[in-house]
PDB file of C-alpha atoms in Angstrom:
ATOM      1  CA  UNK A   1      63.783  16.617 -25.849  1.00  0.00           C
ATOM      2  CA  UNK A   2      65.331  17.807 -22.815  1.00  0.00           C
ATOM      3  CA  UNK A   3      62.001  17.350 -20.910  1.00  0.00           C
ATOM      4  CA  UNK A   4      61.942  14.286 -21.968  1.00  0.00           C
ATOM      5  CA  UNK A   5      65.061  13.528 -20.418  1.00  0.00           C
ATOM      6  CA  UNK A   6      64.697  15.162 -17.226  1.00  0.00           C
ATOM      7  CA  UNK A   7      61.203  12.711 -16.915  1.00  0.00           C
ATOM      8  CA  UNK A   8      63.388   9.758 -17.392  1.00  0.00           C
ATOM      9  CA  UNK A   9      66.101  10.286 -15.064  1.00  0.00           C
ATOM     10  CA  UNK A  10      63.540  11.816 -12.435  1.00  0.00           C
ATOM     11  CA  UNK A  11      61.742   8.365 -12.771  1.00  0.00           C
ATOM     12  CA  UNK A  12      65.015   6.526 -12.638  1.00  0.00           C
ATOM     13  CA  UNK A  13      66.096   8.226  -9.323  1.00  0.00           C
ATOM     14  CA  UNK A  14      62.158   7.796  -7.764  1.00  0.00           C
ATOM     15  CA  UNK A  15      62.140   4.129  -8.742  1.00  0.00           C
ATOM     16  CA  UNK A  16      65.641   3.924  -7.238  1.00  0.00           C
ATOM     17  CA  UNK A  17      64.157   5.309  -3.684  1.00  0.00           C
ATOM     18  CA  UNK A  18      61.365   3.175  -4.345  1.00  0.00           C
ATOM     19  CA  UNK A  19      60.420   0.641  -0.381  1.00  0.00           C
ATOM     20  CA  UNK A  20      61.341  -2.864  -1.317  1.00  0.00           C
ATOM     21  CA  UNK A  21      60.096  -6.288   0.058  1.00  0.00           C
ATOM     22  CA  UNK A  22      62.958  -8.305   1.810  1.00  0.00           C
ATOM     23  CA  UNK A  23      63.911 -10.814  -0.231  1.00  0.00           C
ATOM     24  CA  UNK A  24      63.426  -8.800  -3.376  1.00  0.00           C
ATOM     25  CA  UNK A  25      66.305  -7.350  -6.006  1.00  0.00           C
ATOM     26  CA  UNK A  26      65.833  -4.544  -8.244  1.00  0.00           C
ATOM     27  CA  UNK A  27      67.488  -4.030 -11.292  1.00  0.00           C
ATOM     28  CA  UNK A  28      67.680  -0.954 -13.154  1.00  0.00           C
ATOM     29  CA  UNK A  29      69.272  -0.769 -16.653  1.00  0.00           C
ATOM     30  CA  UNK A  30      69.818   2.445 -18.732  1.00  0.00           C
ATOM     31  CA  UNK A  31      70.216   2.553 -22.614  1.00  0.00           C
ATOM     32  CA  UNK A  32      71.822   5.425 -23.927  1.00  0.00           C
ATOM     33  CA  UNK A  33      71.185   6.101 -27.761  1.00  0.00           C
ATOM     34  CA  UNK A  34      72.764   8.851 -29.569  1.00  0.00           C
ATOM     35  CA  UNK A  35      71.092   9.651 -32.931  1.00  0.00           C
ATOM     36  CA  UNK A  36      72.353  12.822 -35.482  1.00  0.00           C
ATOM     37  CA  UNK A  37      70.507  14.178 -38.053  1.00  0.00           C
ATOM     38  CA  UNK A  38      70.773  16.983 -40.069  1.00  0.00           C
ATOM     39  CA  UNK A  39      69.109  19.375 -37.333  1.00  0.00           C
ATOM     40  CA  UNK A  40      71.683  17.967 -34.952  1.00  0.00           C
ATOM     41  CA  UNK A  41      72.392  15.429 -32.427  1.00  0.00           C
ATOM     42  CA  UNK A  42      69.552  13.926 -30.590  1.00  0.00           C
ATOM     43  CA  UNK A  43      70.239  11.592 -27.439  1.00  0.00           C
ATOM     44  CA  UNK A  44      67.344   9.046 -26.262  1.00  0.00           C
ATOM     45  CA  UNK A  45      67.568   7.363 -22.759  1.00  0.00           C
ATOM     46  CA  UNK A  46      65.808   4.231 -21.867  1.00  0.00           C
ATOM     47  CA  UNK A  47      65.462   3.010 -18.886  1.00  0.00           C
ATOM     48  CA  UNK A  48      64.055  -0.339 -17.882  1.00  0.00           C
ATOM     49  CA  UNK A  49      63.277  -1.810 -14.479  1.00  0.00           C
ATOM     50  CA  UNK A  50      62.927  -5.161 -12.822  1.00  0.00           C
ATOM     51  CA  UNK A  51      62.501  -6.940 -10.356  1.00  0.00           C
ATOM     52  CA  UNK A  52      63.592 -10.285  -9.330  1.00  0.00           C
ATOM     53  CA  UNK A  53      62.202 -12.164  -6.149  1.00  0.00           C
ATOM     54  CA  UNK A  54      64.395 -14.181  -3.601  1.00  0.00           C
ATOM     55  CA  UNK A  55      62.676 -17.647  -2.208  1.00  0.00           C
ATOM     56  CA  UNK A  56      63.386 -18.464   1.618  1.00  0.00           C
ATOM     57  CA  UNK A  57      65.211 -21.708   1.689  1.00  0.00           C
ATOM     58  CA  UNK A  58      64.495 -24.315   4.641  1.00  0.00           C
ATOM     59  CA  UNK A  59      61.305 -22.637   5.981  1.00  0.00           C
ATOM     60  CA  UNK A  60      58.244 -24.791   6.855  1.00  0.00           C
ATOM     61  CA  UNK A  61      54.894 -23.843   8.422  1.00  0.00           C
ATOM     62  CA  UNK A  62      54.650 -24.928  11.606  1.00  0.00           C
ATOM     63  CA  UNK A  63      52.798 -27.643  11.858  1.00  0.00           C
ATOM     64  CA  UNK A  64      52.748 -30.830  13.652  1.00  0.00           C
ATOM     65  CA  UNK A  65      54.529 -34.302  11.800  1.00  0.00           C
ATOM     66  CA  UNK A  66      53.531 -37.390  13.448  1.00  0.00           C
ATOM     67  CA  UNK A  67      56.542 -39.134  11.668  1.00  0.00           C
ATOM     68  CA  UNK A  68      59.397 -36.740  13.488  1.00  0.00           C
ATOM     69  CA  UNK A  69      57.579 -35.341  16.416  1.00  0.00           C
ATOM     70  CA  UNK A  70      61.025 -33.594  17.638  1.00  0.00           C
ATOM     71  CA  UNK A  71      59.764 -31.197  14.638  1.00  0.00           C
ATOM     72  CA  UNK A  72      56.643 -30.259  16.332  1.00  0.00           C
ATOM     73  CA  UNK A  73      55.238 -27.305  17.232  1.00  0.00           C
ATOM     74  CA  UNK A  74      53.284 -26.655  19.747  1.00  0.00           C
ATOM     75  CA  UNK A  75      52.376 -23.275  19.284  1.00  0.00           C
ATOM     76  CA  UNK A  76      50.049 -24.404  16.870  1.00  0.00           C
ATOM     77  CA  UNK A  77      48.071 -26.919  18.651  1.00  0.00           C
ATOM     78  CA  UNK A  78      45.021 -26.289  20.567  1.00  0.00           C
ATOM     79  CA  UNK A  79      45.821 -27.559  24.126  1.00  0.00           C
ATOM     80  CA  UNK A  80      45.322 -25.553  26.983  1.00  0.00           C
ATOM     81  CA  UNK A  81      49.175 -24.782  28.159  1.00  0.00           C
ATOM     82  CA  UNK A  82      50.385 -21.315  28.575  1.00  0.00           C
ATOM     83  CA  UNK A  83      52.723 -19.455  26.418  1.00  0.00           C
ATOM     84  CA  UNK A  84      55.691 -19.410  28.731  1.00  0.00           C
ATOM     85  CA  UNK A  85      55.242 -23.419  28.545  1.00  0.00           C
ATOM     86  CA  UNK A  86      54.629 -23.466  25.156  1.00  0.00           C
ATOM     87  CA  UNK A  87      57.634 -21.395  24.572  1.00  0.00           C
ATOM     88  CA  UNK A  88      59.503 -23.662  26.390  1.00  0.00           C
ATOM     89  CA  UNK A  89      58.390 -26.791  24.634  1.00  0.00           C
ATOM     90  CA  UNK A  90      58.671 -25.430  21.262  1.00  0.00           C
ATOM     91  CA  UNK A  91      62.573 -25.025  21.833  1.00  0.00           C
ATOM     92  CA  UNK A  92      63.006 -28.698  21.992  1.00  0.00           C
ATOM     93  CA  UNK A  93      62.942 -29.100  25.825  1.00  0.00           C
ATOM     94  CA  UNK A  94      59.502 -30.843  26.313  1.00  0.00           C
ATOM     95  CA  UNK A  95      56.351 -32.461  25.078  1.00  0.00           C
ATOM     96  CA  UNK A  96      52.640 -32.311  25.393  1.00  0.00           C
ATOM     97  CA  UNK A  97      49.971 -34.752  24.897  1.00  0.00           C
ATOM     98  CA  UNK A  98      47.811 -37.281  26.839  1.00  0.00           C
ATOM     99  CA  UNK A  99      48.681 -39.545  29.247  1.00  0.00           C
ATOM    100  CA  UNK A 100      48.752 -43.730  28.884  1.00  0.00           C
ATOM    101  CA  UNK A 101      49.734 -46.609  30.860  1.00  0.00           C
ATOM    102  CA  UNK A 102      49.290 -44.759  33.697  1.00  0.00           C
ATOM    103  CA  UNK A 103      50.209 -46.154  37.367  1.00  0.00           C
ATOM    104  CA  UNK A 104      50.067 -43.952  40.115  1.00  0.00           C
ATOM    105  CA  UNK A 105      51.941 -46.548  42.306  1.00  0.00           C
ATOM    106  CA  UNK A 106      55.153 -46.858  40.398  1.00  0.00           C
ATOM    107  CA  UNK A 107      54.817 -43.223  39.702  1.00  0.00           C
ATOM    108  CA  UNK A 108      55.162 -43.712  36.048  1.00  0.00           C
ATOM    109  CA  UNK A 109      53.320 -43.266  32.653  1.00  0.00           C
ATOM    110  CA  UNK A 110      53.670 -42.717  28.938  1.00  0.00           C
ATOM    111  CA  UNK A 111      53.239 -39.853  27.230  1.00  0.00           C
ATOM    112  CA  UNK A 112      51.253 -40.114  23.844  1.00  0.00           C
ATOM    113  CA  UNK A 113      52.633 -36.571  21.468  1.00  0.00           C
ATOM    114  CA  UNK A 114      51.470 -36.895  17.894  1.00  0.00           C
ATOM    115  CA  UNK A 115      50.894 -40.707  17.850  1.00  0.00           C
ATOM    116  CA  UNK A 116      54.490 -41.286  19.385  1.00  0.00           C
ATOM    117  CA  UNK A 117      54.935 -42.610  22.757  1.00  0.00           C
ATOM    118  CA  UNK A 118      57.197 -41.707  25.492  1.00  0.00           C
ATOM    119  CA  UNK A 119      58.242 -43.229  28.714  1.00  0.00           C
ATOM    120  CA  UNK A 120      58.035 -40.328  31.263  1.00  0.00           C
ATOM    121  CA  UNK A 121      60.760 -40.879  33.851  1.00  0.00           C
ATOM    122  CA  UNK A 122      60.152 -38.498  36.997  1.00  0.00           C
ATOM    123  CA  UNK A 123      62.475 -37.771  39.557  1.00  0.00           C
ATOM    124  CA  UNK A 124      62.583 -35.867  43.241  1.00  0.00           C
ATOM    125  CA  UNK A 125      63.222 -32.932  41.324  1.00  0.00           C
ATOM    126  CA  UNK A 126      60.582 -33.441  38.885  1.00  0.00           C
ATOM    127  CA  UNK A 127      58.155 -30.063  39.155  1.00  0.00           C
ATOM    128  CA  UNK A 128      54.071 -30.618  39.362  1.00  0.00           C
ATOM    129  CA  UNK A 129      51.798 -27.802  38.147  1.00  0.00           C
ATOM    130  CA  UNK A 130      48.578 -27.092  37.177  1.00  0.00           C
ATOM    131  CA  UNK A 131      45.616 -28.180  38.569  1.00  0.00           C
ATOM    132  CA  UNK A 132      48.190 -31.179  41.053  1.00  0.00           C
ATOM    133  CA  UNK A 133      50.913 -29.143  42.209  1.00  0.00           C
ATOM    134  CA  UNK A 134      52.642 -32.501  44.198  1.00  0.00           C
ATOM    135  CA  UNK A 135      53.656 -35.841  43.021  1.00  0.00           C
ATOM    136  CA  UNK A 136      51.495 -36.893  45.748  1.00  0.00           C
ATOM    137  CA  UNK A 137      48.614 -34.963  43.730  1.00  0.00           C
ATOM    138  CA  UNK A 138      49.093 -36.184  40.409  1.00  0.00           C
ATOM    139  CA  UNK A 139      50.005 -39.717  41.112  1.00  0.00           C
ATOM    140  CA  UNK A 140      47.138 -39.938  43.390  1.00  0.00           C
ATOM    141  CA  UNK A 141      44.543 -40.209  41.040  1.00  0.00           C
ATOM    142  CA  UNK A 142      43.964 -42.040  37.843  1.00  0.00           C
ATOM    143  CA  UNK A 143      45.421 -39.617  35.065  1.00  0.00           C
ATOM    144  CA  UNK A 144      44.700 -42.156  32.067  1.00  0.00           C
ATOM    145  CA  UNK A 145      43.850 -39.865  29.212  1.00  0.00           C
ATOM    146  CA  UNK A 146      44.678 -36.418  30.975  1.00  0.00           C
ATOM    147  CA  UNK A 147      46.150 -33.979  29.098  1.00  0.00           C
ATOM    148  CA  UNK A 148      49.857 -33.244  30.406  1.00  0.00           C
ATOM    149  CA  UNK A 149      52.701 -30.967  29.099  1.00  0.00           C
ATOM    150  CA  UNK A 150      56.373 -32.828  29.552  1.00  0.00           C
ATOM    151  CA  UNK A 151      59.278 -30.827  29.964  1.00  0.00           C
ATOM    152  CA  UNK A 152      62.771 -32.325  30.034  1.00  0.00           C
ATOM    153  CA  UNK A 153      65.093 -33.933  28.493  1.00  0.00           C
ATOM    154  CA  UNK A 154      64.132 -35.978  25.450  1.00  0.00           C
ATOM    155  CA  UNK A 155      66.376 -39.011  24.920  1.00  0.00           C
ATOM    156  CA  UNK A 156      64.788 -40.099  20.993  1.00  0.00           C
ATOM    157  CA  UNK A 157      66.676 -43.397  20.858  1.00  0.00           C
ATOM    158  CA  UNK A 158      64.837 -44.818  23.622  1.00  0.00           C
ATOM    159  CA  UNK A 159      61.280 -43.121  23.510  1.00  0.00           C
ATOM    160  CA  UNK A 160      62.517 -41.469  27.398  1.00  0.00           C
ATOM    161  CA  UNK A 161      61.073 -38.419  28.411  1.00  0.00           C
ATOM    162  CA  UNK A 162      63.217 -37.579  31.477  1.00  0.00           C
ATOM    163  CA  UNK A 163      60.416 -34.883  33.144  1.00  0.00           C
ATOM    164  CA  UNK A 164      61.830 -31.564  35.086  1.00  0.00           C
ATOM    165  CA  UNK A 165      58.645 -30.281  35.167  1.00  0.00           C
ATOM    166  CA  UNK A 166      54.682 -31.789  34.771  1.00  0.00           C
ATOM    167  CA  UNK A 167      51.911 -29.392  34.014  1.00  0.00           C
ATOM    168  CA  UNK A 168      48.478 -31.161  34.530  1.00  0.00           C
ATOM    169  CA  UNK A 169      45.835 -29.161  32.461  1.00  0.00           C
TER     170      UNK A 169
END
């Protein structure tokens, strides 16, 4: 019997050391039975294992939702901005899509992202890069249907991209 017992609490303390997934519990549970008979007193342990698995709450795949498009990701469309850009954008700071109502003269033009529109409101400061590195560059020729990344600051209420930076792609 003693073999016996030295098997079970060896696999007790192995399963104990046992890697476990993040998010997982394990449970261990001993059962001590004591039995006499006439040749004496005879112990039996059981032991019994489980294990229990946490879910995340609140995660999502990262996907684009035309209804909210703050909850975009851009990191998994297939556009042609860089990762440092698409960094930035996926933080909340920016936008990326194709341009509409362009005019060059007024210096102005909305943004289509996901099937939601945004006024793009540029400024002296406003940054040009890409393939126009100037305002002079990018309002200077017809960018209807160009794809453009948007960074700024995103005012939801009124559709108003306020761009700090343009990246013509």
């Amino acid at each position: 019997m003693k073999p016996t017992l030295l098997a079970l609490i060896t696999a007790a303390l192995l399963a104990s050391c046992a890697p476990q997934n993040e998010g997982e519990t394990t449970t261990t549970e001993t059962t001590t039975t004591e039995t006499t008979t006439d040749t004496g007193t005879e112990t039996t342990e059981t032991t019994t294992e489980s294990t229990d698995t946490a879910t995340t709450e609140g995660t999502t795949d990262a996907a684009d939702d035309a209804a909210d498009p703050g909850a975009d990701s851009t990191l998994t469309n297939s556009d042609d901005a860089n990762a440092s850009e698409e960094v930035d954008m996926a933080v909340g700071d920016g936008l990326e899509g194709t341009v509409t109502d362009f005019d060059g003269t007024a210096q102005t033009f909305t943004l289509n992202e996901n099937d939601a529109n945004y006024a793009v409101q540029v400024s002296a400061d406003t940054v040009y890069e890409g393939t126009a590195t100037s305002a002079d560059e990018f309002f200077g020729t017809d960018r209807a249907d160009a794809n453009v990344a948007v960074e700024g600051d995103i005012d939801e209420s009124t559709n108003t991209l306020n761009a700090t930076k343009i990246t013509l792609n």
